[in-house]
């Protein structure tokens, strides 16, 4: 895969001089896809892409949260859609004109949307769930900082991809910059006092104000800080130090030490767009690895957990694994086993697990760039073992299944289909990484947070 434009790291405000740090080991998997692998991944990726073609509104550009007629739009799913349409155009699954039309519909909607807090959002942020037709707040959902970031990163990749010198594609770039620069990340930063003081709040609602919990500790919020630091109204740089101060380092076995977060989506979402190979921040530089290697290790830990199977769940083995946020059989007990509905399942080691036997294909597929040598065989096994039983459908692998409960989900979720489309593309061509990493907002954000290039 191509090396990208070098980024010069800037020191974090308030950091003290320290002793020399270890060399950073940069992982670049060399797994070669054969013809059968390519055919499998192409089929999985294409079907997942079709979710974004068919589960979106032609007028607003909003993407449905899940495949249910009652489902509202999710602004995070819309962010994944903005990127998926570009990938579809690149692969010939959608004409470039259609992809541009859909992208402009979404960006124009958000640009013209109500920003008083009454219907769609305020201060550049948007409510988590919006009605598909009118784009108005649903379910009294929160104005979400991380979902707004997912929306904007999806748009920023699209703006880098649609770079032809014609009015429509120029408008994509103009609207993306306008939407990015009106977000008041400083407004969403919590006051200095308190446990989460100085960090960016999870969200806001007109009924309760800011959620008093901030983005701290390792999770998908990494992309919030990179985008915020590169934007027109960033939070104080010290907010990232607050984020880092909550990190938890775990070593479940020799050679697999990593910053812990149980559900796989936290290891995957930021690196859908950000190529962090050889670009550590201060924390990981001191530990001799980067976030790509950190996510690779988390992936290996998840597979190892399934092979050990301390919970005794049916189906778990080296080819059936993957815990993340997903649907489940429901809050019920069957044959003495307790199950959950939608939940953030995960593990960072046998003694740090949240598991009810439910496996999500996106947990493995979203890690295909980190460990293709174990993910590709796993995907093939899932299709072969469970595909004809209902796991394989019009949009590819469904959201989740639980062999112990003899349950297979009927739904697809946009926030799970998105990483499948985009991470497979990164493995095959590096397209999403390559275009996103040339974006000025992303480059500036990484510099401001002290991410530095390793030769």
Short mmCIF file of C-alpha atoms in Angstrom, two decimals:
data_model
loop_
_atom_site.label_atom_id
_atom_site.label_comp_id
_atom_site.label_asym_id
_atom_site.label_seq_id
_atom_site.Cartn_x
_atom_site.Cartn_y
_atom_site.Cartn_z
CA UNK A 1 0.00 0.00 0.00
CA UNK A 2 1.17 3.51 -0.74
CA UNK A 3 2.97 5.67 1.74
CA UNK A 4 1.10 8.93 2.26
CA UNK A 5 2.09 12.55 2.75
CA UNK A 6 4.37 12.85 5.82
CA UNK A 7 2.94 14.79 8.75
CA UNK A 8 5.17 16.78 11.08
CA UNK A 9 4.16 16.24 14.74
CA UNK A 10 3.73 19.18 17.09
CA UNK A 11 4.31 18.84 20.83
CA UNK A 12 1.21 18.80 23.00
CA UNK A 13 0.74 21.88 25.13
CA UNK A 14 1.91 21.29 28.68
CA UNK A 15 3.98 18.16 27.95
CA UNK A 16 7.27 17.89 29.79
CA UNK A 17 10.51 16.76 28.21
CA UNK A 18 11.00 13.02 28.59
CA UNK A 19 13.65 10.37 28.09
CA UNK A 20 14.10 8.85 24.64
CA UNK A 21 11.22 6.57 23.77
CA UNK A 22 11.30 3.12 22.16
CA UNK A 23 11.31 2.69 18.43
CA UNK A 24 7.82 2.28 17.04
CA UNK A 25 7.16 -1.01 15.31
CA UNK A 26 5.15 -0.29 12.16
CA UNK A 27 2.96 -3.19 11.04
CA UNK A 28 2.29 -3.53 7.32
CA UNK A 29 0.61 -6.90 6.70
CA UNK A 30 1.83 -8.66 3.57
CA UNK A 31 -1.06 -11.11 3.22
CA UNK A 32 -1.67 -11.66 -0.49
CA UNK A 33 -5.28 -12.06 -1.57
CA UNK A 34 -5.80 -14.90 -4.04
CA UNK A 35 -8.54 -14.98 -6.68
CA UNK A 36 -11.00 -16.72 -4.34
CA UNK A 37 -10.35 -14.16 -1.61
CA UNK A 38 -10.89 -11.29 -4.04
CA UNK A 39 -14.16 -12.79 -5.25
CA UNK A 40 -15.41 -13.30 -1.69
CA UNK A 41 -14.50 -9.79 -0.55
CA UNK A 42 -15.92 -8.25 -3.70
CA UNK A 43 -19.26 -9.97 -3.10
CA UNK A 44 -19.37 -9.01 0.59
CA UNK A 45 -18.34 -5.41 -0.13
CA UNK A 46 -20.74 -4.96 -3.05
CA UNK A 47 -23.72 -6.29 -1.13
CA UNK A 48 -22.92 -4.12 1.89
CA UNK A 49 -22.69 -1.11 -0.45
CA UNK A 50 -26.22 -1.82 -1.68
CA UNK A 51 -27.51 -0.97 1.79
CA UNK A 52 -26.50 2.65 1.20
CA UNK A 53 -28.01 2.72 -2.28
CA UNK A 54 -31.42 1.43 -1.20
CA UNK A 55 -31.75 2.57 2.43
CA UNK A 56 -31.41 6.31 1.82
CA UNK A 57 -33.78 9.15 1.01
CA UNK A 58 -33.35 10.69 -2.43
CA UNK A 59 -34.40 14.18 -1.29
CA UNK A 60 -32.50 14.56 1.99
CA UNK A 61 -29.67 12.12 1.35
CA UNK A 62 -30.21 10.72 4.84
CA UNK A 63 -29.40 7.04 5.43
CA UNK A 64 -31.65 4.77 7.45
CA UNK A 65 -30.26 3.46 10.73
CA UNK A 66 -31.44 -0.11 10.07
CA UNK A 67 -33.54 -2.12 7.63
CA UNK A 68 -36.92 -1.57 9.23
CA UNK A 69 -39.66 0.59 7.68
CA UNK A 70 -40.09 2.44 10.98
CA UNK A 71 -36.39 3.20 11.31
CA UNK A 72 -35.26 6.84 11.33
CA UNK A 73 -32.05 8.06 9.76
CA UNK A 74 -28.80 7.95 11.66
CA UNK A 75 -26.33 10.77 11.07
CA UNK A 76 -23.48 8.27 11.61
CA UNK A 77 -24.92 5.93 8.98
CA UNK A 78 -25.23 8.95 6.68
CA UNK A 79 -21.52 9.68 7.19
CA UNK A 80 -20.67 6.14 6.18
CA UNK A 81 -23.02 6.53 3.22
CA UNK A 82 -21.25 9.66 1.99
CA UNK A 83 -18.05 7.63 1.77
CA UNK A 84 -19.69 4.44 0.50
CA UNK A 85 -21.23 6.25 -2.49
CA UNK A 86 -17.77 7.42 -3.54
CA UNK A 87 -16.42 3.87 -3.26
CA UNK A 88 -19.40 2.67 -5.30
CA UNK A 89 -18.56 5.17 -8.01
CA UNK A 90 -14.92 4.06 -8.00
CA UNK A 91 -15.90 0.41 -8.38
CA UNK A 92 -18.58 1.04 -11.01
CA UNK A 93 -21.46 -0.06 -8.79
CA UNK A 94 -22.99 3.41 -9.16
CA UNK A 95 -22.35 6.09 -11.76
CA UNK A 96 -20.25 9.01 -10.66
CA UNK A 97 -23.14 11.35 -11.48
CA UNK A 98 -25.50 9.41 -9.20
CA UNK A 99 -22.96 9.40 -6.38
CA UNK A 100 -22.46 13.17 -6.77
CA UNK A 101 -26.24 13.71 -6.77
CA UNK A 102 -26.70 11.71 -3.55
CA UNK A 103 -23.75 13.41 -1.87
CA UNK A 104 -24.99 16.88 -2.75
CA UNK A 105 -28.50 16.04 -1.54
CA UNK A 106 -27.16 15.18 1.92
CA UNK A 107 -24.74 18.10 2.16
CA UNK A 108 -27.34 20.62 0.96
CA UNK A 109 -29.81 19.26 3.48
CA UNK A 110 -27.40 19.71 6.39
CA UNK A 111 -26.27 23.13 5.16
CA UNK A 112 -29.87 24.39 5.10
CA UNK A 113 -31.02 22.52 8.22
CA UNK A 114 -32.42 24.18 11.32
CA UNK A 115 -29.64 25.12 13.75
CA UNK A 116 -31.72 26.52 16.59
CA UNK A 117 -31.78 23.19 18.43
CA UNK A 118 -35.50 22.80 17.80
CA UNK A 119 -35.44 20.32 14.94
CA UNK A 120 -32.10 19.18 13.44
CA UNK A 121 -29.22 20.51 15.51
CA UNK A 122 -27.33 23.50 16.86
CA UNK A 123 -23.80 24.95 16.87
CA UNK A 124 -22.99 22.75 13.85
CA UNK A 125 -23.90 19.49 15.61
CA UNK A 126 -26.85 17.22 14.75
CA UNK A 127 -29.20 14.97 16.62
CA UNK A 128 -28.29 11.30 16.60
CA UNK A 129 -31.53 10.19 14.92
CA UNK A 130 -33.50 12.21 12.37
CA UNK A 131 -36.72 11.47 10.50
CA UNK A 132 -36.02 10.16 7.03
CA UNK A 133 -38.27 12.57 5.15
CA UNK A 134 -37.95 15.85 7.08
CA UNK A 135 -34.67 15.40 8.89
CA UNK A 136 -36.11 16.31 12.28
CA UNK A 137 -35.13 15.00 15.69
CA UNK A 138 -36.49 11.57 16.58
CA UNK A 139 -36.97 9.79 19.93
CA UNK A 140 -35.70 12.81 21.90
CA UNK A 141 -32.23 11.69 20.86
CA UNK A 142 -29.16 13.61 21.94
CA UNK A 143 -27.18 16.01 19.82
CA UNK A 144 -24.22 13.66 19.33
CA UNK A 145 -20.64 14.85 19.09
CA UNK A 146 -19.22 11.53 17.86
CA UNK A 147 -21.97 10.91 15.31
CA UNK A 148 -21.49 14.44 13.99
CA UNK A 149 -17.79 13.63 13.63
CA UNK A 150 -18.59 10.44 11.72
CA UNK A 151 -20.86 12.42 9.40
CA UNK A 152 -18.18 15.02 8.74
CA UNK A 153 -15.32 12.57 8.20
CA UNK A 154 -17.51 10.77 5.69
CA UNK A 155 -18.06 14.09 3.94
CA UNK A 156 -14.39 15.05 4.01
CA UNK A 157 -13.39 11.85 2.23
CA UNK A 158 -16.14 12.45 -0.31
CA UNK A 159 -14.85 15.99 -0.91
CA UNK A 160 -11.36 14.65 -1.54
CA UNK A 161 -12.66 11.98 -3.89
CA UNK A 162 -14.98 14.21 -5.91
CA UNK A 163 -12.26 16.64 -6.96
CA UNK A 164 -13.03 17.30 -10.61
CA UNK A 165 -13.19 20.87 -11.81
CA UNK A 166 -16.92 21.12 -12.42
CA UNK A 167 -19.64 23.01 -10.50
CA UNK A 168 -21.22 20.01 -8.77
CA UNK A 169 -17.99 18.52 -7.45
CA UNK A 170 -16.65 21.93 -6.41
CA UNK A 171 -19.88 22.45 -4.45
CA UNK A 172 -19.23 19.24 -2.51
CA UNK A 173 -15.95 20.67 -1.29
CA UNK A 174 -17.44 24.07 -0.48
CA UNK A 175 -20.35 22.63 1.48
CA UNK A 176 -18.09 20.18 3.36
CA UNK A 177 -15.78 22.98 4.48
CA UNK A 178 -18.73 25.11 5.55
CA UNK A 179 -20.30 22.30 7.58
CA UNK A 180 -16.97 21.40 9.17
CA UNK A 181 -16.08 24.95 10.14
CA UNK A 182 -19.40 25.83 11.76
CA UNK A 183 -19.06 23.07 14.38
CA UNK A 184 -18.32 24.68 17.76
CA UNK A 185 -16.16 22.07 19.42
CA UNK A 186 -15.15 24.67 22.00
CA UNK A 187 -18.84 25.05 22.93
CA UNK A 188 -19.10 21.28 23.50
CA UNK A 189 -16.05 21.15 25.80
CA UNK A 190 -16.93 20.53 29.45
CA UNK A 191 -15.80 22.96 32.18
CA UNK A 192 -12.42 22.17 33.75
CA UNK A 193 -13.79 21.04 37.10
CA UNK A 194 -15.09 17.50 37.63
CA UNK A 195 -13.97 14.02 36.61
CA UNK A 196 -14.41 14.70 32.89
CA UNK A 197 -13.48 18.37 33.00
CA UNK A 198 -11.81 19.74 29.90
CA UNK A 199 -12.94 16.88 27.62
CA UNK A 200 -15.51 17.07 24.82
CA UNK A 201 -18.99 16.11 26.02
CA UNK A 202 -20.72 13.07 24.56
CA UNK A 203 -23.66 15.26 23.62
CA UNK A 204 -26.36 17.78 24.45
CA UNK A 205 -30.14 17.96 24.59
CA UNK A 206 -32.47 20.94 25.01
CA UNK A 207 -34.11 19.19 27.97
CA UNK A 208 -30.98 18.40 30.00
CA UNK A 209 -28.12 20.41 28.52
CA UNK A 210 -24.72 18.79 28.13
CA UNK A 211 -24.16 15.16 29.05
CA UNK A 212 -21.73 15.45 31.99
CA UNK A 213 -19.55 12.62 30.63
CA UNK A 214 -16.78 13.43 28.18
CA UNK A 215 -14.83 11.57 25.55
CA UNK A 216 -11.99 10.13 27.61
CA UNK A 217 -10.11 6.86 27.41
CA UNK A 218 -9.50 4.90 24.24
CA UNK A 219 -12.58 4.34 22.04
CA UNK A 220 -14.09 5.64 18.81
CA UNK A 221 -13.81 9.17 20.25
CA UNK A 222 -10.27 9.34 18.85
CA UNK A 223 -11.78 10.56 15.58
CA UNK A 224 -13.64 13.31 17.48
CA UNK A 225 -10.39 14.82 18.71
CA UNK A 226 -8.57 14.59 15.38
CA UNK A 227 -11.42 16.29 13.53
CA UNK A 228 -12.00 18.84 16.28
CA UNK A 229 -8.31 19.77 16.53
CA UNK A 230 -8.18 20.50 12.81
CA UNK A 231 -11.36 22.55 12.67
CA UNK A 232 -12.11 26.26 12.90
CA UNK A 233 -13.38 26.16 16.51
CA UNK A 234 -11.24 23.52 18.25
CA UNK A 235 -11.36 22.65 21.94
CA UNK A 236 -8.32 23.51 24.07
CA UNK A 237 -5.39 21.29 23.07
CA UNK A 238 -5.30 20.11 26.69
CA UNK A 239 -8.57 18.26 26.02
CA UNK A 240 -6.56 15.53 24.30
CA UNK A 241 -4.35 15.18 27.34
CA UNK A 242 -7.53 14.62 29.35
CA UNK A 243 -8.55 11.94 26.84
CA UNK A 244 -5.16 10.19 27.13
CA UNK A 245 -5.18 10.29 30.93
CA UNK A 246 -7.98 7.69 31.01
CA UNK A 247 -6.22 5.11 28.81
CA UNK A 248 -5.99 1.55 30.16
CA UNK A 249 -3.11 -0.62 29.01
CA UNK A 250 -3.67 -4.38 29.16
CA UNK A 251 -1.44 -7.36 28.37
CA UNK A 252 -3.69 -10.43 28.12
CA UNK A 253 -0.75 -12.44 26.82
CA UNK A 254 2.88 -11.82 25.78
CA UNK A 255 3.19 -9.66 22.69
CA UNK A 256 -0.46 -8.55 22.76
CA UNK A 257 -0.28 -5.57 25.07
CA UNK A 258 -2.59 -2.82 23.85
CA UNK A 259 -4.74 0.12 24.89
CA UNK A 260 -7.95 -1.63 25.86
CA UNK A 261 -11.48 -1.16 24.61
CA UNK A 262 -13.66 -4.26 24.49
CA UNK A 263 -15.99 -3.74 21.50
CA UNK A 264 -14.16 -3.86 18.17
CA UNK A 265 -15.89 -0.81 16.71
CA UNK A 266 -13.82 1.47 18.95
CA UNK A 267 -10.64 0.10 17.37
CA UNK A 268 -12.05 0.37 13.85
CA UNK A 269 -14.10 3.52 13.32
CA UNK A 270 -11.26 6.09 13.47
CA UNK A 271 -9.09 4.04 11.13
CA UNK A 272 -11.81 3.64 8.54
CA UNK A 273 -10.60 7.06 7.36
CA UNK A 274 -7.32 7.70 9.20
CA UNK A 275 -4.22 5.82 8.07
CA UNK A 276 -2.35 5.67 11.37
CA UNK A 277 0.33 3.19 10.33
CA UNK A 278 3.56 4.68 11.58
CA UNK A 279 1.81 7.72 13.10
CA UNK A 280 1.75 7.32 16.88
CA UNK A 281 0.79 9.97 19.37
CA UNK A 282 2.79 10.55 22.55
CA UNK A 283 1.13 7.74 24.50
CA UNK A 284 1.71 4.98 21.96
CA UNK A 285 5.15 6.22 20.93
CA UNK A 286 6.24 5.63 24.53
CA UNK A 287 5.01 2.03 24.21
CA UNK A 288 6.60 1.33 20.87
CA UNK A 289 3.55 0.89 18.65
CA UNK A 290 0.96 2.81 16.65
CA UNK A 291 -2.86 2.63 16.57
CA UNK A 292 -2.84 0.26 13.61
CA UNK A 293 -0.78 -2.25 15.58
CA UNK A 294 -2.93 -1.59 18.65
CA UNK A 295 -6.04 -2.54 16.66
CA UNK A 296 -4.32 -5.58 15.17
CA UNK A 297 -3.54 -6.84 18.65
CA UNK A 298 -7.11 -6.24 19.82
CA UNK A 299 -8.30 -8.28 16.83
CA UNK A 300 -5.96 -11.16 17.71
CA UNK A 301 -7.14 -11.03 21.33
CA UNK A 302 -10.76 -11.36 20.21
CA UNK A 303 -10.00 -14.41 18.10
CA UNK A 304 -7.96 -15.94 20.91
CA UNK A 305 -10.84 -15.35 23.31
CA UNK A 306 -13.22 -17.26 21.01
CA UNK A 307 -10.76 -20.13 20.70
CA UNK A 308 -10.41 -20.36 24.48
CA UNK A 309 -14.18 -19.79 24.88
CA UNK A 310 -14.31 -19.32 28.66
CA UNK A 311 -18.10 -18.84 28.53
CA UNK A 312 -18.69 -22.14 26.77
CA UNK A 313 -20.73 -20.58 23.96
CA UNK A 314 -21.72 -22.72 20.97
CA UNK A 315 -19.95 -22.10 17.69
CA UNK A 316 -16.95 -20.18 19.03
CA UNK A 317 -13.66 -21.19 17.40
CA UNK A 318 -10.82 -19.81 15.28
CA UNK A 319 -13.23 -19.17 12.39
CA UNK A 320 -16.26 -17.92 14.31
CA UNK A 321 -15.52 -14.89 16.45
CA UNK A 322 -16.10 -11.15 16.78
CA UNK A 323 -17.63 -9.05 19.55
CA UNK A 324 -18.84 -5.49 19.10
CA UNK A 325 -21.97 -3.35 19.46
CA UNK A 326 -24.79 -5.21 17.73
CA UNK A 327 -28.28 -6.66 18.01
CA UNK A 328 -28.90 -9.75 20.11
CA UNK A 329 -31.57 -12.39 20.75
CA UNK A 330 -33.30 -10.02 23.20
CA UNK A 331 -33.39 -9.53 26.94
CA UNK A 332 -34.35 -13.10 27.73
CA UNK A 333 -33.21 -16.34 29.30
CA UNK A 334 -33.15 -19.55 27.23
CA UNK A 335 -32.12 -22.89 28.77
CA UNK A 336 -30.55 -21.06 31.67
CA UNK A 337 -28.50 -18.71 29.46
CA UNK A 338 -29.04 -14.96 29.75
CA UNK A 339 -29.12 -12.95 26.50
CA UNK A 340 -29.36 -9.28 25.63
CA UNK A 341 -30.79 -7.11 22.89
CA UNK A 342 -28.69 -4.37 21.30
CA UNK A 343 -25.54 -4.08 23.40
CA UNK A 344 -21.85 -3.20 23.17
CA UNK A 345 -20.32 -6.66 23.50
CA UNK A 346 -16.57 -6.95 23.68
CA UNK A 347 -13.40 -8.34 25.22
CA UNK A 348 -9.84 -7.24 25.88
CA UNK A 349 -8.95 -10.55 27.52
CA UNK A 350 -10.68 -13.48 29.26
CA UNK A 351 -11.17 -11.58 32.52
CA UNK A 352 -12.41 -8.39 30.81
CA UNK A 353 -15.33 -9.52 28.69
CA UNK A 354 -18.96 -8.64 28.05
CA UNK A 355 -20.38 -11.53 26.09
CA UNK A 356 -23.62 -13.49 25.64
CA UNK A 357 -22.59 -15.69 22.73
CA UNK A 358 -23.61 -13.16 20.05
CA UNK A 359 -21.21 -12.71 17.14
CA UNK A 360 -21.25 -9.74 14.76
CA UNK A 361 -19.70 -10.23 11.29
CA UNK A 362 -18.72 -6.55 11.19
CA UNK A 363 -16.46 -7.11 14.20
CA UNK A 364 -14.22 -9.31 12.07
CA UNK A 365 -14.76 -7.57 8.72
CA UNK A 366 -14.00 -4.14 10.15
CA UNK A 367 -10.58 -5.54 11.10
CA UNK A 368 -9.78 -6.96 7.66
CA UNK A 369 -7.01 -4.37 7.17
CA UNK A 370 -5.41 -5.17 10.53
CA UNK A 371 -5.29 -8.97 10.27
CA UNK A 372 -6.44 -10.18 6.85
CA UNK A 373 -4.81 -13.56 7.35
CA UNK A 374 -7.37 -14.44 10.04
CA UNK A 375 -10.32 -12.29 8.92
CA UNK A 376 -10.67 -13.53 5.35
CA UNK A 377 -10.90 -17.22 6.37
CA UNK A 378 -13.35 -16.22 9.11
CA UNK A 379 -15.64 -14.45 6.65
CA UNK A 380 -15.56 -17.44 4.32
CA UNK A 381 -16.46 -19.75 7.22
CA UNK A 382 -19.36 -17.54 8.32
CA UNK A 383 -20.83 -17.61 4.81
CA UNK A 384 -20.34 -21.36 4.46
CA UNK A 385 -21.56 -22.33 7.92
CA UNK A 386 -24.41 -19.89 8.45
CA UNK A 387 -25.16 -18.27 5.10
CA UNK A 388 -27.89 -20.68 4.01
CA UNK A 389 -29.41 -20.56 7.50
CA UNK A 390 -30.21 -16.86 7.01
CA UNK A 391 -26.99 -14.98 7.80
CA UNK A 392 -26.38 -14.14 4.12
CA UNK A 393 -28.94 -11.88 2.48
CA UNK A 394 -29.46 -8.97 0.07
CA UNK A 395 -26.93 -6.72 1.83
CA UNK A 396 -24.46 -9.48 2.60
CA UNK A 397 -23.82 -10.73 6.14
CA UNK A 398 -26.53 -9.67 8.56
CA UNK A 399 -25.86 -7.73 11.73
CA UNK A 400 -25.41 -10.60 14.19
CA UNK A 401 -26.06 -14.23 15.07
CA UNK A 402 -26.00 -16.38 18.19
CA UNK A 403 -25.41 -20.13 17.69
CA UNK A 404 -26.15 -20.93 21.35
CA UNK A 405 -29.59 -19.34 21.14
CA UNK A 406 -30.07 -20.60 17.56
CA UNK A 407 -30.78 -17.00 16.53
CA UNK A 408 -29.87 -14.99 13.42
CA UNK A 409 -30.72 -11.30 13.12
CA UNK A 410 -32.99 -10.17 10.30
CA UNK A 411 -31.67 -6.61 10.22
CA UNK A 412 -28.73 -4.76 8.75
CA UNK A 413 -27.36 -1.63 10.46
CA UNK A 414 -25.77 1.25 8.60
CA UNK A 415 -23.00 1.74 11.16
CA UNK A 416 -21.99 -1.90 10.66
CA UNK A 417 -22.29 -2.04 6.86
CA UNK A 418 -20.21 1.12 6.50
CA UNK A 419 -16.97 -0.24 7.97
CA UNK A 420 -17.39 -3.39 5.88
CA UNK A 421 -17.50 -1.39 2.62
CA UNK A 422 -14.72 1.02 3.54
CA UNK A 423 -12.27 -1.29 5.32
CA UNK A 424 -12.41 -3.82 2.49
CA UNK A 425 -11.62 -0.95 0.12
CA UNK A 426 -8.67 0.08 2.26
CA UNK A 427 -7.34 -3.48 2.13
CA UNK A 428 -7.81 -3.76 -1.63
CA UNK A 429 -6.65 -0.32 -2.78
CA UNK A 430 -6.10 2.05 0.17
CA UNK A 431 -8.49 4.51 -1.52
CA UNK A 432 -10.27 5.82 1.58
CA UNK A 433 -7.04 6.28 3.53
CA UNK A 434 -5.18 7.84 0.62
CA UNK A 435 -7.78 10.49 -0.13
CA UNK A 436 -8.69 11.29 3.48
CA UNK A 437 -5.10 11.69 4.58
CA UNK A 438 -4.49 14.47 2.07
CA UNK A 439 -7.33 16.49 3.64
CA UNK A 440 -6.10 19.71 5.27
CA UNK A 441 -8.41 19.45 8.30
CA UNK A 442 -7.25 15.91 9.03
CA UNK A 443 -3.60 16.82 8.56
CA UNK A 444 -3.90 19.83 10.85
CA UNK A 445 -5.73 17.80 13.51
CA UNK A 446 -3.05 15.11 13.59
CA UNK A 447 -0.30 17.72 13.85
CA UNK A 448 -2.02 19.55 16.67
CA UNK A 449 -2.43 16.35 18.69
CA UNK A 450 1.20 15.33 18.34
CA UNK A 451 0.86 12.45 15.89
CA UNK A 452 4.23 12.11 14.20
CA UNK A 453 5.55 10.19 11.22
CA UNK A 454 7.82 7.22 11.84
CA UNK A 455 10.36 6.67 9.06
#
